[in-house]
Amino acid sequence: MKYKILALVLIIIFMFSLVGCGIKDAVEINKREYIFAVGIDTNDNATSEEDEYTFTAEIPVLNTGSQDKRFVITQNCNDLTSFYYNNILSTDKIASDSMMQVIIIGEDVLKDKDTIKRMFDEIERSPQINRKVKIVVAKGKASDIVNFEIADNPLIGRYISEFLIKLKKLSFQTTYSFDEVVLYLQNLGNALIPAVEIKNDRLSIDGAAVIKKYELIDYINHDENGIISMLTKGAATGMNDINIKVDEIPVSLTYENVVVSQDINIKGEKLDAKLYVTVYLNINSYDLTKTNSSDIDFERKLCNETNALMSKYTKKLLQKMQEDYKMDILGIQDDLMKFDKTDYDKIKDKYEEVFESANINVYYNVKINNSGMVK
């Protein structure tokens, strides 16, 4: 009998603890303003070293019965900590970044490497911000992105977060989370951050910002980003579908799969890298009246033309990386650090110079996986 009484007491205590937690959480939710997105811009109207930056935050409307799904607040501050502190003084609620979905950095902020280092350090130290929070660079002002209205998805933070997850699954982007970006910057000195802009009255995440030593040096477009994604990640690639002409016949192709192998060697201070890329393509459409896609000669020409086109794009990108950026965004340095550390340690202090003069070649082998015809 006493065991039954003891069990009953324990059940009652457990039930009260659940009720207590529910009440506590309800109070906390009602007393907090959960930031879903924050944009960081330089303050163009700053007259001193104070309030150098403009923070624009999106906050969902919770448990008020309001028709509005969110509201946006803007404050001029020196850092995120000041932004939170100023918010405490202007409302009865406390700003919380524990549910932050995305951080949007205006391109002007990335012109000063010391500033971005300080901000990244502050984000790393935050006890609430998830290190997997998404990060993007705004082409222009971050405030324009936060304030942008999307009819069927009013929360911009959630929209961008879900957008980036989809793009990474499809290999359209190589990195998107804060911890990934910081890891690349700390270990390799460079990173690619997805770029967002308003284009034709729509929000577009297309291409990426090229960050070197915490500074924005350029943007790469969608096709260039796709090549990098293909060469570094393999598998299905985020490049656009290929539209090409063979014997004046338009053909549309899509990527089915990509397999990459590489041969990287260091001799003294000379770096030699060969990447072998097998690309499997499907034929989407072509003019049935002019040719048969199962024709071996036609397929051979199609593979050769596609190979030449991809090689042309890749050569231009390699030239830009080595001559203009002087920056390895192909993951070669990362592989050397992992698999050839002894030789890498000999050149790590001058890797930028070594990469600039490196002999890098990409060899494509294009195969038609599916002609689209049933025989």
Coordinates of C-alpha atoms in Angstrom, one line a residue:
M1 CA 0.0 0.0 0.0
K2 CA 2.7 2.4 0.9
Y3 CA 4.4 1.9 -2.5
K4 CA 1.1 2.9 -4.2
I5 CA 0.9 6.0 -2.1
L6 CA 4.6 6.9 -2.9
A7 CA 3.9 6.4 -6.6
L8 CA 0.9 8.6 -6.4
V9 CA 2.8 11.4 -4.7
L10 CA 5.6 11.2 -7.3
I11 CA 3.0 11.4 -10.1
I12 CA 1.4 14.5 -8.5
I13 CA 4.8 16.2 -8.0
F14 CA 5.7 15.5 -11.7
M15 CA 2.4 16.9 -12.9
F16 CA 2.9 20.1 -10.9
S17 CA 6.4 20.5 -12.2
L18 CA 5.0 20.3 -15.8
V19 CA 2.4 22.9 -15.0
G20 CA 5.0 25.1 -13.4
C21 CA 7.3 24.9 -16.4
G22 CA 4.4 25.8 -18.7
I23 CA 3.5 28.9 -16.7
K24 CA 7.1 30.0 -16.6
D25 CA 7.6 29.5 -20.3
A26 CA 4.4 31.4 -21.1
V27 CA 5.6 34.4 -19.0
E28 CA 9.0 34.3 -20.7
I29 CA 7.5 34.3 -24.2
N30 CA 5.2 37.2 -23.4
K31 CA 8.1 39.2 -21.9
R32 CA 10.5 38.6 -24.8
E33 CA 10.8 39.9 -28.3
Y34 CA 12.3 37.1 -30.4
I35 CA 14.5 38.4 -33.2
F36 CA 14.2 36.3 -36.3
A37 CA 16.5 38.4 -38.6
V38 CA 18.9 41.2 -38.0
G39 CA 20.5 43.4 -40.7
I40 CA 23.7 45.3 -40.1
D41 CA 24.6 48.5 -42.1
T42 CA 26.9 51.4 -41.7
N43 CA 25.2 54.5 -40.4
D44 CA 25.5 57.0 -43.2
N45 CA 24.4 59.8 -40.8
A46 CA 26.8 59.1 -38.0
T47 CA 28.7 62.3 -36.9
S48 CA 31.1 60.6 -34.5
E49 CA 32.4 57.3 -33.5
E50 CA 29.2 56.6 -31.6
D51 CA 26.3 54.9 -33.3
E52 CA 28.4 53.9 -36.3
Y53 CA 26.1 51.1 -37.4
T54 CA 22.4 50.7 -38.1
F55 CA 20.7 47.5 -36.8
T56 CA 17.4 46.5 -38.4
A57 CA 15.6 43.7 -36.6
E58 CA 12.6 41.6 -37.5
I59 CA 10.4 40.5 -34.6
P60 CA 7.4 38.2 -35.0
V61 CA 4.2 39.2 -33.3
L62 CA 3.3 36.6 -30.7
N63 CA 0.1 35.9 -28.8
T64 CA -1.5 39.4 -29.3
G65 CA -4.3 38.6 -31.7
S66 CA -2.9 41.2 -34.1
Q67 CA -3.2 40.7 -37.9
D68 CA 0.4 41.8 -38.3
K69 CA 2.8 38.9 -38.5
R70 CA 5.9 40.9 -37.6
F71 CA 7.3 44.3 -36.8
V72 CA 10.6 45.8 -37.7
I73 CA 12.7 48.0 -35.4
T74 CA 15.7 50.1 -36.4
Q75 CA 18.4 51.5 -34.1
N76 CA 21.8 53.2 -34.5
C77 CA 24.4 51.6 -32.2
N78 CA 28.1 50.6 -32.1
D79 CA 27.5 46.9 -31.7
L80 CA 24.9 44.2 -31.0
T81 CA 25.3 44.5 -27.3
S82 CA 24.4 48.1 -27.4
F83 CA 21.4 47.3 -29.6
Y84 CA 20.0 44.8 -27.1
Y85 CA 20.7 47.3 -24.2
N86 CA 18.9 50.1 -26.0
N87 CA 16.0 47.9 -26.7
I88 CA 15.6 47.1 -23.0
L89 CA 15.3 50.9 -22.3
S90 CA 12.6 51.4 -25.0
T91 CA 10.2 48.6 -24.3
D92 CA 8.8 46.5 -21.4
K93 CA 10.1 43.4 -23.2
I94 CA 13.6 41.9 -23.5
A95 CA 15.2 41.3 -26.9
S96 CA 16.3 37.7 -27.4
D97 CA 18.4 36.3 -30.2
S98 CA 18.0 32.6 -29.2
M99 CA 15.6 32.1 -32.2
M100 CA 17.7 34.0 -34.7
Q101 CA 17.3 32.6 -38.2
V102 CA 19.6 34.8 -40.3
I103 CA 22.1 37.6 -40.0
I104 CA 22.3 40.0 -43.0
I105 CA 25.4 42.0 -43.4
G106 CA 25.3 45.1 -45.7
E107 CA 28.2 45.2 -48.1
D108 CA 29.4 48.6 -46.7
V109 CA 30.1 46.9 -43.4
L110 CA 32.4 44.4 -45.1
K111 CA 34.7 47.2 -46.4
D112 CA 36.3 47.4 -42.9
K113 CA 37.9 44.1 -41.9
D114 CA 38.4 45.3 -38.3
T115 CA 34.7 45.9 -37.9
I116 CA 33.6 42.6 -39.2
K117 CA 36.2 40.8 -37.1
R118 CA 34.8 42.6 -34.0
M119 CA 31.2 41.7 -35.0
F120 CA 32.0 38.1 -35.7
D121 CA 33.8 37.8 -32.4
E122 CA 30.7 39.3 -30.6
I123 CA 28.4 36.8 -32.3
E124 CA 30.7 33.9 -31.3
R125 CA 30.7 35.1 -27.7
S126 CA 26.9 35.4 -27.5
P127 CA 25.5 32.9 -25.1
Q128 CA 22.2 32.8 -27.1
I129 CA 22.9 32.9 -30.8
N130 CA 23.1 29.5 -32.4
R131 CA 26.4 29.1 -34.2
K132 CA 24.4 27.5 -37.1
V133 CA 22.5 30.8 -37.7
K134 CA 22.5 31.6 -41.4
I135 CA 24.5 34.5 -42.7
V136 CA 24.2 36.3 -46.0
V137 CA 25.6 39.5 -47.6
A138 CA 23.2 42.1 -48.9
K139 CA 24.1 43.6 -52.2
G140 CA 23.4 47.1 -51.0
K141 CA 21.6 47.8 -47.6
A142 CA 20.7 45.0 -45.2
S143 CA 17.8 47.1 -44.0
D144 CA 16.2 46.9 -47.5
I145 CA 16.2 43.1 -47.2
V146 CA 14.8 43.0 -43.7
N147 CA 12.0 45.5 -44.6
F148 CA 11.1 43.6 -47.8
E149 CA 7.6 42.3 -47.9
I150 CA 6.8 38.8 -49.1
A151 CA 3.1 38.1 -49.4
D152 CA 3.0 34.4 -48.8
N153 CA 5.8 34.3 -46.3
P154 CA 5.8 37.4 -44.1
L155 CA 8.8 36.5 -41.9
I156 CA 11.9 37.4 -43.8
G157 CA 14.2 35.5 -41.4
R158 CA 12.3 32.3 -41.8
Y159 CA 12.0 32.8 -45.6
I160 CA 15.8 33.3 -46.1
S161 CA 16.6 30.4 -43.7
E162 CA 14.4 27.9 -45.6
F163 CA 15.6 29.3 -48.9
L164 CA 19.3 28.7 -48.0
I165 CA 18.6 25.2 -46.7
K166 CA 17.0 24.3 -50.1
L167 CA 19.9 25.8 -52.0
K168 CA 22.5 23.9 -50.0
K169 CA 20.6 20.6 -50.5
L170 CA 20.7 21.2 -54.2
S171 CA 24.4 22.2 -54.0
F172 CA 23.7 25.8 -55.2
Q173 CA 25.7 27.1 -52.2
T174 CA 28.8 25.9 -50.6
T175 CA 28.4 27.5 -47.1
Y176 CA 25.6 29.3 -45.4
S177 CA 26.0 29.0 -41.6
F178 CA 27.9 31.3 -39.3
D179 CA 30.1 28.6 -37.9
E180 CA 31.1 27.4 -41.4
V181 CA 32.0 30.9 -42.5
V182 CA 34.1 31.6 -39.4
L183 CA 35.8 28.2 -39.7
Y184 CA 36.9 28.9 -43.3
L185 CA 38.0 32.5 -42.4
Q186 CA 40.1 31.3 -39.4
N187 CA 41.7 28.3 -41.0
L188 CA 42.0 29.4 -44.7
G189 CA 41.6 33.2 -44.6
N190 CA 38.7 33.2 -47.1
A191 CA 35.1 32.2 -47.4
L192 CA 32.1 32.4 -49.8
I193 CA 28.9 33.9 -48.2
P194 CA 25.6 33.7 -50.1
A195 CA 24.6 37.0 -51.6
V196 CA 21.0 38.3 -51.4
E197 CA 19.4 41.2 -53.3
I198 CA 16.1 42.5 -54.4
K199 CA 15.8 41.8 -58.2
N200 CA 12.7 42.4 -60.3
D201 CA 10.6 42.9 -57.1
R202 CA 11.6 39.5 -55.8
L203 CA 14.2 38.4 -53.2
S204 CA 17.0 36.7 -54.9
I205 CA 19.8 34.6 -53.4
D206 CA 22.1 34.2 -56.4
G207 CA 25.8 33.8 -56.4
A208 CA 28.0 34.6 -53.4
A209 CA 30.2 37.3 -51.9
V210 CA 33.9 36.5 -52.0
I211 CA 35.4 37.3 -48.6
K212 CA 39.2 37.5 -48.2
K213 CA 40.8 38.3 -44.8
Y214 CA 37.4 39.5 -43.6
E215 CA 36.9 41.9 -46.5
L216 CA 34.5 41.8 -49.4
I217 CA 36.6 41.7 -52.6
D218 CA 34.0 40.7 -55.2
Y219 CA 30.9 38.7 -56.1
I220 CA 30.7 35.6 -58.1
N221 CA 27.7 34.8 -60.2
H222 CA 25.4 31.8 -60.1
D223 CA 27.3 29.8 -62.8
E224 CA 30.7 30.5 -61.1
N225 CA 29.3 29.5 -57.8
G226 CA 28.0 26.3 -59.4
I227 CA 31.4 25.4 -60.8
I228 CA 33.0 25.9 -57.4
S229 CA 30.3 23.8 -55.8
M230 CA 30.8 21.1 -58.3
L231 CA 34.6 21.0 -58.0
T232 CA 34.6 21.1 -54.2
K233 CA 31.5 19.0 -53.4
G234 CA 30.9 16.8 -56.4
A235 CA 27.6 15.0 -56.4
A236 CA 24.7 16.9 -58.0
T237 CA 25.7 20.5 -58.8
G238 CA 23.9 23.8 -58.5
M239 CA 25.0 25.0 -62.0
N240 CA 22.2 26.1 -64.3
D241 CA 20.9 23.7 -66.8
I242 CA 23.1 23.7 -69.9
N243 CA 21.6 25.0 -73.1
I244 CA 23.8 24.2 -76.1
K245 CA 23.7 23.9 -79.9
V246 CA 25.1 20.9 -81.7
D247 CA 25.0 21.1 -85.5
E248 CA 22.6 24.1 -85.0
I249 CA 20.2 21.9 -83.0
P250 CA 19.3 23.4 -79.6
V251 CA 19.7 20.9 -76.8
S252 CA 18.7 21.4 -73.1
L253 CA 20.6 19.3 -70.5
T254 CA 20.5 18.9 -66.7
Y255 CA 23.0 17.5 -64.3
E256 CA 22.3 14.0 -62.9
N257 CA 25.6 13.5 -61.0
V258 CA 29.2 14.7 -60.7
V259 CA 32.1 12.6 -59.5
V260 CA 35.4 14.4 -58.7
S261 CA 38.9 12.9 -58.0
Q262 CA 42.1 14.9 -57.7
D263 CA 45.8 14.6 -57.8
I264 CA 47.6 17.4 -55.8
N265 CA 51.4 17.5 -55.3
I266 CA 53.9 20.0 -53.9
K267 CA 57.5 20.0 -55.1
G268 CA 59.5 22.6 -53.3
E269 CA 57.4 25.7 -53.7
K270 CA 55.6 24.5 -56.8
L271 CA 52.0 23.4 -56.5
D272 CA 50.5 21.1 -59.1
A273 CA 46.8 20.2 -59.0
K274 CA 44.8 18.1 -61.4
L275 CA 41.1 17.6 -60.9
Y276 CA 39.3 14.9 -62.9
V277 CA 35.5 15.5 -63.1
T278 CA 33.1 13.0 -64.6
V279 CA 29.8 14.7 -65.3
Y280 CA 26.6 12.7 -65.9
L281 CA 23.9 14.6 -67.9
N282 CA 20.3 14.0 -68.9
I283 CA 18.9 15.4 -72.1
N284 CA 15.8 17.5 -71.3
S285 CA 14.7 18.5 -74.8
Y286 CA 15.8 18.8 -78.4
D287 CA 14.2 18.9 -81.9
L288 CA 13.0 15.4 -82.7
T289 CA 12.5 16.3 -86.4
K290 CA 16.2 17.1 -86.9
T291 CA 18.0 14.3 -85.1
N292 CA 17.8 11.3 -82.9
S293 CA 19.4 11.6 -79.5
S294 CA 20.3 8.0 -79.4
D295 CA 22.5 8.5 -82.5
I296 CA 26.1 7.8 -81.3
D297 CA 27.7 10.5 -83.5
F298 CA 25.2 13.1 -82.2
E299 CA 25.9 12.1 -78.6
R300 CA 29.6 12.3 -79.1
K301 CA 29.4 15.8 -80.5
L302 CA 27.1 16.8 -77.6
C303 CA 29.5 15.5 -75.0
N304 CA 32.5 17.3 -76.8
E305 CA 30.6 20.6 -77.0
T306 CA 29.5 20.5 -73.4
N307 CA 33.0 19.6 -72.3
A308 CA 34.4 22.6 -74.2
L309 CA 31.8 24.9 -72.7
M310 CA 32.4 23.8 -69.1
S311 CA 36.2 24.0 -69.6
K312 CA 35.9 27.5 -70.9
Y313 CA 33.9 28.7 -67.9
T314 CA 36.3 26.9 -65.5
K315 CA 39.4 28.4 -67.1
K316 CA 38.0 31.9 -66.7
L317 CA 37.1 31.2 -63.0
L318 CA 40.6 29.8 -62.3
Q319 CA 42.2 32.8 -63.9
K320 CA 40.1 35.1 -61.8
M321 CA 41.0 33.2 -58.6
Q322 CA 44.7 33.1 -59.3
E323 CA 45.3 36.5 -60.9
D324 CA 42.6 38.8 -59.5
Y325 CA 41.7 37.3 -56.1
K326 CA 45.0 35.5 -55.4
M327 CA 42.7 33.2 -53.4
D328 CA 42.1 29.5 -53.2
I329 CA 38.4 28.8 -53.1
L330 CA 38.7 25.3 -54.5
G331 CA 39.5 23.6 -51.2
I332 CA 43.1 22.7 -52.4
Q333 CA 44.6 24.3 -49.3
D334 CA 42.2 22.5 -47.0
D335 CA 43.1 19.1 -48.6
L336 CA 46.8 19.8 -48.2
M337 CA 46.4 20.7 -44.6
K338 CA 44.6 17.4 -44.0
F339 CA 46.5 15.0 -46.2
D340 CA 49.9 16.4 -46.9
K341 CA 50.6 18.5 -43.8
T342 CA 54.4 18.0 -43.8
D343 CA 54.9 19.5 -47.3
Y344 CA 52.1 22.1 -46.7
D345 CA 53.8 23.4 -43.5
K346 CA 56.9 24.4 -45.6
I347 CA 54.8 26.7 -47.8
K348 CA 51.9 27.7 -45.5
D349 CA 53.3 31.2 -44.8
K350 CA 53.5 32.0 -48.5
Y351 CA 50.6 29.9 -49.7
E352 CA 49.0 32.9 -51.5
E353 CA 52.1 33.3 -53.7
V354 CA 52.3 29.5 -54.3
F355 CA 48.7 29.4 -55.3
E356 CA 49.0 32.3 -57.6
S357 CA 51.7 30.5 -59.7
A358 CA 50.2 27.0 -59.2
N359 CA 49.6 24.8 -62.2
I360 CA 45.9 23.9 -61.9
N361 CA 44.1 21.9 -64.5
V362 CA 40.5 20.6 -64.6
Y363 CA 39.7 17.7 -66.9
Y364 CA 36.1 17.0 -67.7
N365 CA 34.6 13.8 -68.9
V366 CA 31.0 14.4 -70.0
K367 CA 28.6 11.4 -70.3
I368 CA 25.0 11.3 -71.3
N369 CA 23.2 9.4 -68.6
N370 CA 19.7 9.5 -70.1
S371 CA 18.8 10.6 -73.6
G372 CA 15.2 11.1 -72.7
M373 CA 14.0 8.6 -75.3
V374 CA 12.3 5.2 -74.8
K375 CA 13.4 2.6 -77.2

